[in-house]
Structure formats: C-alpha cells, structure tokens
C-alpha cells in the first residue's frame, strides 16, 4: 500500500524557489492499479520520486506498506520497485547480465535470480533478446529490460513513471499485461501516464494532479459517476481546466 498525505516538495530558494508539489494526497491499495494523471509539469514525476525515496519530502506523510519513507528509506526501497523515466542501462551488458547484477545488489541468491529472470522474460516477452547486449536494443527492449531490473527482487509495491511512453503497440501491450499481472498477484501498482485510454482500461483508481496538487481522485467508476461521464478525456479536460 502507498499512502500520501499533504505531500510537499520544492526546489531552489528565494526567488528561484519552485514548488513542484504543494499538496498531493492519495492511497494506492494492494491488488489494484492506481493511475496518476496530469499535464506536463503537474508534479507527477516528483511525487513518484519522493515515494521511491530518490527525493525527500519537505512536508507531508509518505508511507509504503506502513513504513515511513522519510524515517526508513532503506526499508521502503527493499519493498518497492521503481521505473524512472531514464533507462540508464549498461550498454556492454546483456539483459541477463544486467538482471543478474541488480539481483545480486538486492542480496538475492543466484538460483532465485535465475528463476526470476525466467519469470520476467516470459511476462515481458524478453526471450528473443535476453542474451543480447543492451547497446543494440530498441526503445521497447530497453524499457522492458528497465522494468525487469526494477522488479527483479519481486517487490510488493511497483511504481512506474510513464512505462509505455514512446513504445510501439507490441511493446506497450507487453508492459500493460505486466502491470495487469502484477496487480492480479496482489501487488500495489502506481503508475503515471499521459495515455488516457490506457488508464481507463487498466486502472481501478485514479488521481488527477495539476499545479502540484491533487484536484480529483478515487475509484474510476466513482469519478465517472461524479462527472456524469464515461469519457476520461472529457473528465481530464474538465478537472484540469477548473483547477
């Protein structure tokens, strides 16, 4: 589970101070996919990076599976898999070597690493390039490898920053199926996206973020009922336009 209450994060000071997140609150539950929606610059990526403990919140509460992220960041990192927007993979390593390297960093046994590589290779359709060097990968292959790297330790909480951005249809489908599978096995899944059709088909719950604050959230069906619409594009424009 992920819990945020009154999250705030700013950068710089004085006249250079930029308030990236001013008031974000949400709850993402196990076994459900939670979508974080908002225009560019709304504060989505900053919010996700605070959850992943890559940034420290200025104020507010952040808990992952009951663990306070500001007080015990190392415990949060052990429970969480995070896909950032930057792949940053080692070009000279193969996908298998990459996953083995990061599995060992997580303290996993070689036997368990190899089991997990097999699971992820099947889930993300990586068999055809598992033993090729990353430097020769397509964008979709790099993204799949990055996702596998993020969850090699089989975390119960999965946080993904625009996981299908820039991918072709086939690669996107594999990533979407991985997200769906993760929720079905009981993981808490939180992801940001600009693709509203994707959010509509995947998410049980949504939060709309605009100008650093939560402006709408809840179960997808309840949001649609409140706005008397089944059109997520229209709801998005209405919520962001009114905020």
PDB file of C-alpha atoms in Angstrom:
ATOM      1  CA  UNK A   1       0.000   0.000   0.000  1.00  0.00           C
ATOM      2  CA  UNK A   2       1.108   3.554  -0.709  1.00  0.00           C
ATOM      3  CA  UNK A   3      -0.185   6.428   1.414  1.00  0.00           C
ATOM      4  CA  UNK A   4       0.468  10.119   0.779  1.00  0.00           C
ATOM      5  CA  UNK A   5      -0.991  12.916   2.873  1.00  0.00           C
ATOM      6  CA  UNK A   6      -0.277  16.574   2.165  1.00  0.00           C
ATOM      7  CA  UNK A   7       2.938  15.851   0.277  1.00  0.00           C
ATOM      8  CA  UNK A   8       5.042  18.939  -0.469  1.00  0.00           C
ATOM      9  CA  UNK A   9       8.304  19.282  -2.377  1.00  0.00           C
ATOM     10  CA  UNK A  10      10.046  22.418  -3.641  1.00  0.00           C
ATOM     11  CA  UNK A  11      13.356  23.087  -5.371  1.00  0.00           C
ATOM     12  CA  UNK A  12      15.646  26.094  -5.000  1.00  0.00           C
ATOM     13  CA  UNK A  13      15.241  29.001  -2.602  1.00  0.00           C
ATOM     14  CA  UNK A  14      14.244  32.645  -2.582  1.00  0.00           C
ATOM     15  CA  UNK A  15      13.212  33.937  -5.982  1.00  0.00           C
ATOM     16  CA  UNK A  16      14.469  30.704  -7.554  1.00  0.00           C
ATOM     17  CA  UNK A  17      12.156  28.534  -5.428  1.00  0.00           C
ATOM     18  CA  UNK A  18       9.831  26.310  -7.451  1.00  0.00           C
ATOM     19  CA  UNK A  19       7.055  24.443  -5.669  1.00  0.00           C
ATOM     20  CA  UNK A  20       6.857  21.221  -7.674  1.00  0.00           C
ATOM     21  CA  UNK A  21       4.361  19.546  -5.330  1.00  0.00           C
ATOM     22  CA  UNK A  22       2.236  21.612  -2.969  1.00  0.00           C
ATOM     23  CA  UNK A  23      -0.469  19.221  -1.751  1.00  0.00           C
ATOM     24  CA  UNK A  24      -0.730  15.656  -3.027  1.00  0.00           C
ATOM     25  CA  UNK A  25      -2.685  13.046  -1.091  1.00  0.00           C
ATOM     26  CA  UNK A  26      -3.642   9.544  -2.225  1.00  0.00           C
ATOM     27  CA  UNK A  27      -3.939   5.907  -1.229  1.00  0.00           C
ATOM     28  CA  UNK A  28      -2.987   3.050  -3.553  1.00  0.00           C
ATOM     29  CA  UNK A  29      -4.079  -0.413  -2.424  1.00  0.00           C
ATOM     30  CA  UNK A  30      -2.742  -3.953  -2.971  1.00  0.00           C
ATOM     31  CA  UNK A  31      -4.240  -5.823  -5.896  1.00  0.00           C
ATOM     32  CA  UNK A  32      -5.305  -2.618  -7.665  1.00  0.00           C
ATOM     33  CA  UNK A  33      -3.739  -0.428 -10.333  1.00  0.00           C
ATOM     34  CA  UNK A  34      -3.626   3.265  -9.424  1.00  0.00           C
ATOM     35  CA  UNK A  35      -3.120   5.803 -12.211  1.00  0.00           C
ATOM     36  CA  UNK A  36      -1.561   9.209 -11.649  1.00  0.00           C
ATOM     37  CA  UNK A  37      -2.736  11.633 -14.340  1.00  0.00           C
ATOM     38  CA  UNK A  38      -1.902  15.243 -15.086  1.00  0.00           C
ATOM     39  CA  UNK A  39      -0.415  17.576 -17.688  1.00  0.00           C
ATOM     40  CA  UNK A  40       3.334  18.081 -18.126  1.00  0.00           C
ATOM     41  CA  UNK A  41       4.835  19.846 -15.134  1.00  0.00           C
ATOM     42  CA  UNK A  42       1.946  18.893 -12.830  1.00  0.00           C
ATOM     43  CA  UNK A  43       4.223  17.216 -10.274  1.00  0.00           C
ATOM     44  CA  UNK A  44       3.705  13.560 -11.166  1.00  0.00           C
ATOM     45  CA  UNK A  45       7.358  12.575 -11.565  1.00  0.00           C
ATOM     46  CA  UNK A  46       8.394  14.468  -8.432  1.00  0.00           C
ATOM     47  CA  UNK A  47       5.670  12.668  -6.490  1.00  0.00           C
ATOM     48  CA  UNK A  48       6.850   9.272  -7.727  1.00  0.00           C
ATOM     49  CA  UNK A  49      10.488  10.058  -6.960  1.00  0.00           C
ATOM     50  CA  UNK A  50       9.572  11.019  -3.397  1.00  0.00           C
ATOM     51  CA  UNK A  51       7.692   7.724  -2.978  1.00  0.00           C
ATOM     52  CA  UNK A  52      10.763   5.872  -4.274  1.00  0.00           C
ATOM     53  CA  UNK A  53      12.956   7.804  -1.757  1.00  0.00           C
ATOM     54  CA  UNK A  54      15.048   9.387  -4.520  1.00  0.00           C
ATOM     55  CA  UNK A  55      13.827  12.736  -3.189  1.00  0.00           C
ATOM     56  CA  UNK A  56      12.963  13.694   0.372  1.00  0.00           C
ATOM     57  CA  UNK A  57       9.622  15.399   1.017  1.00  0.00           C
ATOM     58  CA  UNK A  58       9.664  18.892   2.533  1.00  0.00           C
ATOM     59  CA  UNK A  59       6.413  18.225   4.361  1.00  0.00           C
ATOM     60  CA  UNK A  60       3.605  15.698   4.495  1.00  0.00           C
ATOM     61  CA  UNK A  61       3.463  11.966   5.079  1.00  0.00           C
ATOM     62  CA  UNK A  62       4.701   9.197   2.770  1.00  0.00           C
ATOM     63  CA  UNK A  63       4.241   5.562   3.796  1.00  0.00           C
ATOM     64  CA  UNK A  64       4.898   2.400   1.800  1.00  0.00           C
ATOM     65  CA  UNK A  65       3.419  -0.763   3.301  1.00  0.00           C
ATOM     66  CA  UNK A  66       3.195   1.100   6.601  1.00  0.00           C
ATOM     67  CA  UNK A  67       6.840   2.223   6.568  1.00  0.00           C
ATOM     68  CA  UNK A  68       7.571   5.959   6.807  1.00  0.00           C
ATOM     69  CA  UNK A  69       9.699   6.863   3.771  1.00  0.00           C
ATOM     70  CA  UNK A  70      11.464   9.779   5.469  1.00  0.00           C
ATOM     71  CA  UNK A  71      12.431   7.803   8.561  1.00  0.00           C
ATOM     72  CA  UNK A  72      13.241   4.416   6.981  1.00  0.00           C
ATOM     73  CA  UNK A  73      14.071   4.949   3.282  1.00  0.00           C
ATOM     74  CA  UNK A  74      16.150   1.767   3.068  1.00  0.00           C
ATOM     75  CA  UNK A  75      13.166  -0.318   4.201  1.00  0.00           C
ATOM     76  CA  UNK A  76      10.968   1.349   1.598  1.00  0.00           C
ATOM     77  CA  UNK A  77      13.496   0.646  -1.173  1.00  0.00           C
ATOM     78  CA  UNK A  78      13.530  -3.048  -0.215  1.00  0.00           C
ATOM     79  CA  UNK A  79       9.750  -3.204  -0.600  1.00  0.00           C
ATOM     80  CA  UNK A  80       9.475  -1.178  -3.782  1.00  0.00           C
ATOM     81  CA  UNK A  81      10.401  -1.430  -7.452  1.00  0.00           C
ATOM     82  CA  UNK A  82      10.703   1.882  -9.294  1.00  0.00           C
ATOM     83  CA  UNK A  83      10.920   2.573 -13.002  1.00  0.00           C
ATOM     84  CA  UNK A  84      12.257   6.043 -13.659  1.00  0.00           C
ATOM     85  CA  UNK A  85      11.903   7.905 -16.928  1.00  0.00           C
ATOM     86  CA  UNK A  86      15.601   7.375 -17.706  1.00  0.00           C
ATOM     87  CA  UNK A  87      16.652   3.839 -18.618  1.00  0.00           C
ATOM     88  CA  UNK A  88      20.376   4.286 -17.799  1.00  0.00           C
ATOM     89  CA  UNK A  89      21.308   0.701 -18.674  1.00  0.00           C
ATOM     90  CA  UNK A  90      24.851  -0.595 -19.152  1.00  0.00           C
ATOM     91  CA  UNK A  91      25.303  -0.872 -22.915  1.00  0.00           C
ATOM     92  CA  UNK A  92      28.018  -3.544 -22.736  1.00  0.00           C
ATOM     93  CA  UNK A  93      25.977  -5.969 -20.649  1.00  0.00           C
ATOM     94  CA  UNK A  94      23.320  -8.341 -21.931  1.00  0.00           C
ATOM     95  CA  UNK A  95      19.835  -8.189 -20.448  1.00  0.00           C
ATOM     96  CA  UNK A  96      20.532 -11.390 -18.493  1.00  0.00           C
ATOM     97  CA  UNK A  97      23.790  -9.993 -17.118  1.00  0.00           C
ATOM     98  CA  UNK A  98      22.025  -6.756 -16.175  1.00  0.00           C
ATOM     99  CA  UNK A  99      19.332  -8.579 -14.229  1.00  0.00           C
ATOM    100  CA  UNK A 100      21.848 -10.837 -12.503  1.00  0.00           C
ATOM    101  CA  UNK A 101      23.906  -7.802 -11.473  1.00  0.00           C
ATOM    102  CA  UNK A 102      20.942  -5.973  -9.961  1.00  0.00           C
ATOM    103  CA  UNK A 103      19.600  -9.148  -8.373  1.00  0.00           C
ATOM    104  CA  UNK A 104      22.882  -9.616  -6.537  1.00  0.00           C
ATOM    105  CA  UNK A 105      22.737  -5.983  -5.393  1.00  0.00           C
ATOM    106  CA  UNK A 106      19.389  -6.890  -3.827  1.00  0.00           C
ATOM    107  CA  UNK A 107      21.007  -9.786  -1.958  1.00  0.00           C
ATOM    108  CA  UNK A 108      19.251 -12.496  -3.952  1.00  0.00           C
ATOM    109  CA  UNK A 109      20.722 -15.962  -4.448  1.00  0.00           C
ATOM    110  CA  UNK A 110      21.857 -16.913  -7.948  1.00  0.00           C
ATOM    111  CA  UNK A 111      19.203 -19.636  -8.026  1.00  0.00           C
ATOM    112  CA  UNK A 112      16.420 -17.211  -7.193  1.00  0.00           C
ATOM    113  CA  UNK A 113      17.802 -14.641  -9.661  1.00  0.00           C
ATOM    114  CA  UNK A 114      17.690 -17.170 -12.487  1.00  0.00           C
ATOM    115  CA  UNK A 115      14.138 -18.188 -11.517  1.00  0.00           C
ATOM    116  CA  UNK A 116      13.074 -14.558 -11.504  1.00  0.00           C
ATOM    117  CA  UNK A 117      14.767 -13.859 -14.859  1.00  0.00           C
ATOM    118  CA  UNK A 118      12.755 -16.727 -16.341  1.00  0.00           C
ATOM    119  CA  UNK A 119       9.517 -15.348 -14.908  1.00  0.00           C
ATOM    120  CA  UNK A 120      10.160 -11.808 -16.123  1.00  0.00           C
ATOM    121  CA  UNK A 121      11.399 -12.915 -19.521  1.00  0.00           C
ATOM    122  CA  UNK A 122       8.098 -14.698 -20.075  1.00  0.00           C
ATOM    123  CA  UNK A 123       5.946 -11.882 -18.673  1.00  0.00           C
ATOM    124  CA  UNK A 124       7.684  -9.163 -20.677  1.00  0.00           C
ATOM    125  CA  UNK A 125       8.378 -11.233 -23.803  1.00  0.00           C
ATOM    126  CA  UNK A 126      12.168 -10.875 -23.493  1.00  0.00           C
ATOM    127  CA  UNK A 127      13.307 -14.339 -24.611  1.00  0.00           C
ATOM    128  CA  UNK A 128      14.474 -13.210 -28.054  1.00  0.00           C
ATOM    129  CA  UNK A 129      16.905 -10.582 -26.715  1.00  0.00           C
ATOM    130  CA  UNK A 130      17.761 -11.788 -23.220  1.00  0.00           C
ATOM    131  CA  UNK A 131      21.357 -12.637 -24.205  1.00  0.00           C
ATOM    132  CA  UNK A 132      21.998  -9.660 -26.497  1.00  0.00           C
ATOM    133  CA  UNK A 133      23.914  -6.566 -25.420  1.00  0.00           C
ATOM    134  CA  UNK A 134      21.751  -3.713 -24.238  1.00  0.00           C
ATOM    135  CA  UNK A 135      23.535  -1.256 -26.535  1.00  0.00           C
ATOM    136  CA  UNK A 136      21.846  -2.901 -29.525  1.00  0.00           C
ATOM    137  CA  UNK A 137      18.331  -2.823 -28.088  1.00  0.00           C
ATOM    138  CA  UNK A 138      15.339  -0.981 -29.498  1.00  0.00           C
ATOM    139  CA  UNK A 139      13.492   1.524 -27.300  1.00  0.00           C
ATOM    140  CA  UNK A 140      10.904  -1.085 -26.383  1.00  0.00           C
ATOM    141  CA  UNK A 141      13.529  -3.675 -25.488  1.00  0.00           C
ATOM    142  CA  UNK A 142      15.351  -1.178 -23.273  1.00  0.00           C
ATOM    143  CA  UNK A 143      12.110  -0.331 -21.491  1.00  0.00           C
ATOM    144  CA  UNK A 144      11.294  -3.979 -20.872  1.00  0.00           C
ATOM    145  CA  UNK A 145      14.797  -4.573 -19.506  1.00  0.00           C
ATOM    146  CA  UNK A 146      14.451  -1.497 -17.274  1.00  0.00           C
ATOM    147  CA  UNK A 147      11.146  -2.737 -15.882  1.00  0.00           C
ATOM    148  CA  UNK A 148      12.606  -6.194 -15.245  1.00  0.00           C
ATOM    149  CA  UNK A 149      15.579  -4.613 -13.495  1.00  0.00           C
ATOM    150  CA  UNK A 150      13.256  -2.542 -11.285  1.00  0.00           C
ATOM    151  CA  UNK A 151      11.274  -5.579 -10.114  1.00  0.00           C
ATOM    152  CA  UNK A 152      13.939  -8.291 -10.153  1.00  0.00           C
ATOM    153  CA  UNK A 153      13.588  -8.634  -6.347  1.00  0.00           C
ATOM    154  CA  UNK A 154       9.835  -9.318  -6.693  1.00  0.00           C
ATOM    155  CA  UNK A 155       8.645  -6.293  -4.681  1.00  0.00           C
ATOM    156  CA  UNK A 156       5.101  -5.955  -3.373  1.00  0.00           C
ATOM    157  CA  UNK A 157       4.919  -2.311  -4.443  1.00  0.00           C
ATOM    158  CA  UNK A 158       5.568  -1.292  -8.071  1.00  0.00           C
ATOM    159  CA  UNK A 159       5.905   2.369  -9.120  1.00  0.00           C
ATOM    160  CA  UNK A 160       6.271   3.177 -12.821  1.00  0.00           C
ATOM    161  CA  UNK A 161       6.842   6.589 -14.399  1.00  0.00           C
ATOM    162  CA  UNK A 162       5.171   6.603 -17.836  1.00  0.00           C
ATOM    163  CA  UNK A 163       6.113   2.967 -18.586  1.00  0.00           C
ATOM    164  CA  UNK A 164       4.701   2.894 -22.141  1.00  0.00           C
ATOM    165  CA  UNK A 165       5.915   6.315 -23.288  1.00  0.00           C
ATOM    166  CA  UNK A 166       7.462   6.122 -26.766  1.00  0.00           C
ATOM    167  CA  UNK A 167       6.771   2.402 -27.216  1.00  0.00           C
ATOM    168  CA  UNK A 168       5.262   0.679 -30.231  1.00  0.00           C
ATOM    169  CA  UNK A 169       1.997  -1.212 -29.974  1.00  0.00           C
ATOM    170  CA  UNK A 170       3.534  -4.636 -29.299  1.00  0.00           C
ATOM    171  CA  UNK A 171       5.924  -3.403 -26.620  1.00  0.00           C
ATOM    172  CA  UNK A 172       3.140  -1.371 -24.981  1.00  0.00           C
ATOM    173  CA  UNK A 173       0.925  -4.437 -24.877  1.00  0.00           C
ATOM    174  CA  UNK A 174       3.606  -6.460 -23.058  1.00  0.00           C
ATOM    175  CA  UNK A 175       4.095  -3.696 -20.482  1.00  0.00           C
ATOM    176  CA  UNK A 176       0.348  -3.292 -19.957  1.00  0.00           C
ATOM    177  CA  UNK A 177      -0.032  -7.039 -19.427  1.00  0.00           C
ATOM    178  CA  UNK A 178       2.831  -6.963 -16.919  1.00  0.00           C
ATOM    179  CA  UNK A 179       1.074  -4.194 -14.971  1.00  0.00           C
ATOM    180  CA  UNK A 180      -2.182  -6.131 -15.000  1.00  0.00           C
ATOM    181  CA  UNK A 181      -0.417  -9.330 -13.887  1.00  0.00           C
ATOM    182  CA  UNK A 182       1.335  -7.511 -11.023  1.00  0.00           C
ATOM    183  CA  UNK A 183      -1.973  -6.275  -9.636  1.00  0.00           C
ATOM    184  CA  UNK A 184      -3.602  -9.673 -10.082  1.00  0.00           C
ATOM    185  CA  UNK A 185      -0.931 -11.305  -7.918  1.00  0.00           C
ATOM    186  CA  UNK A 186      -1.581  -8.780  -5.147  1.00  0.00           C
ATOM    187  CA  UNK A 187       0.973  -6.042  -5.735  1.00  0.00           C
ATOM    188  CA  UNK A 188       0.255  -2.364  -5.224  1.00  0.00           C
ATOM    189  CA  UNK A 189       0.817  -0.744  -8.633  1.00  0.00           C
ATOM    190  CA  UNK A 190       1.074   3.025  -9.074  1.00  0.00           C
ATOM    191  CA  UNK A 191       1.938   4.461 -12.463  1.00  0.00           C
ATOM    192  CA  UNK A 192       1.832   7.775 -14.260  1.00  0.00           C
ATOM    193  CA  UNK A 193       0.692   8.088 -17.847  1.00  0.00           C
ATOM    194  CA  UNK A 194      -0.392  10.574 -20.500  1.00  0.00           C
ATOM    195  CA  UNK A 195      -2.325   7.875 -22.331  1.00  0.00           C
ATOM    196  CA  UNK A 196      -5.863   8.208 -21.004  1.00  0.00           C
ATOM    197  CA  UNK A 197      -7.208   5.176 -22.879  1.00  0.00           C
ATOM    198  CA  UNK A 198      -4.543   3.111 -21.128  1.00  0.00           C
ATOM    199  CA  UNK A 199      -5.564   4.477 -17.741  1.00  0.00           C
ATOM    200  CA  UNK A 200      -9.237   3.799 -18.466  1.00  0.00           C
ATOM    201  CA  UNK A 201      -8.588   0.148 -19.330  1.00  0.00           C
ATOM    202  CA  UNK A 202      -6.053  -0.600 -16.586  1.00  0.00           C
ATOM    203  CA  UNK A 203      -6.838   1.469 -13.508  1.00  0.00           C
ATOM    204  CA  UNK A 204      -9.185   0.735 -10.654  1.00  0.00           C
ATOM    205  CA  UNK A 205      -8.304   4.078  -9.050  1.00  0.00           C
ATOM    206  CA  UNK A 206      -7.088   7.453 -10.312  1.00  0.00           C
ATOM    207  CA  UNK A 207      -5.712  10.736  -9.044  1.00  0.00           C
ATOM    208  CA  UNK A 208      -5.545  13.870 -11.166  1.00  0.00           C
ATOM    209  CA  UNK A 209      -2.649  16.180 -10.283  1.00  0.00           C
ATOM    210  CA  UNK A 210      -2.448  19.761 -11.519  1.00  0.00           C
ATOM    211  CA  UNK A 211      -0.041  22.509 -10.489  1.00  0.00           C
ATOM    212  CA  UNK A 212       1.369  20.341  -7.738  1.00  0.00           C
ATOM    213  CA  UNK A 213      -1.836  19.347  -6.011  1.00  0.00           C
ATOM    214  CA  UNK A 214      -4.461  16.624  -6.141  1.00  0.00           C
ATOM    215  CA  UNK A 215      -7.579  18.016  -7.799  1.00  0.00           C
ATOM    216  CA  UNK A 216      -9.614  14.804  -8.151  1.00  0.00           C
ATOM    217  CA  UNK A 217      -9.196  11.201  -7.052  1.00  0.00           C
ATOM    218  CA  UNK A 218     -10.995   7.991  -6.223  1.00  0.00           C
ATOM    219  CA  UNK A 219     -12.157   4.755  -7.844  1.00  0.00           C
ATOM    220  CA  UNK A 220     -12.543   5.198 -11.601  1.00  0.00           C
ATOM    221  CA  UNK A 221     -16.250   4.354 -11.597  1.00  0.00           C
ATOM    222  CA  UNK A 222     -16.964   6.869  -8.828  1.00  0.00           C
ATOM    223  CA  UNK A 223     -15.055   9.617 -10.655  1.00  0.00           C
ATOM    224  CA  UNK A 224     -17.069   8.929 -13.801  1.00  0.00           C
ATOM    225  CA  UNK A 225     -20.304   8.993 -11.802  1.00  0.00           C
ATOM    226  CA  UNK A 226     -19.399  12.310 -10.147  1.00  0.00           C
ATOM    227  CA  UNK A 227     -18.757  13.882 -13.538  1.00  0.00           C
ATOM    228  CA  UNK A 228     -21.740  12.122 -15.148  1.00  0.00           C
ATOM    229  CA  UNK A 229     -19.461  10.931 -17.954  1.00  0.00           C
ATOM    230  CA  UNK A 230     -17.729   7.758 -19.166  1.00  0.00           C
ATOM    231  CA  UNK A 231     -15.295   9.850 -21.240  1.00  0.00           C
ATOM    232  CA  UNK A 232     -11.996  10.085 -19.359  1.00  0.00           C
ATOM    233  CA  UNK A 233     -10.613  12.591 -21.871  1.00  0.00           C
ATOM    234  CA  UNK A 234     -13.500  14.929 -21.174  1.00  0.00           C
ATOM    235  CA  UNK A 235     -13.158  14.467 -17.416  1.00  0.00           C
ATOM    236  CA  UNK A 236      -9.440  15.194 -17.611  1.00  0.00           C
ATOM    237  CA  UNK A 237     -10.009  18.434 -19.514  1.00  0.00           C
ATOM    238  CA  UNK A 238     -12.785  19.455 -17.143  1.00  0.00           C
ATOM    239  CA  UNK A 239     -10.739  18.776 -13.994  1.00  0.00           C
ATOM    240  CA  UNK A 240      -7.541  20.403 -15.236  1.00  0.00           C
ATOM    241  CA  UNK A 241      -9.423  23.348 -16.717  1.00  0.00           C
ATOM    242  CA  UNK A 242     -11.265  24.030 -13.481  1.00  0.00           C
ATOM    243  CA  UNK A 243      -8.230  23.661 -11.200  1.00  0.00           C
TER     244      UNK A 243
END
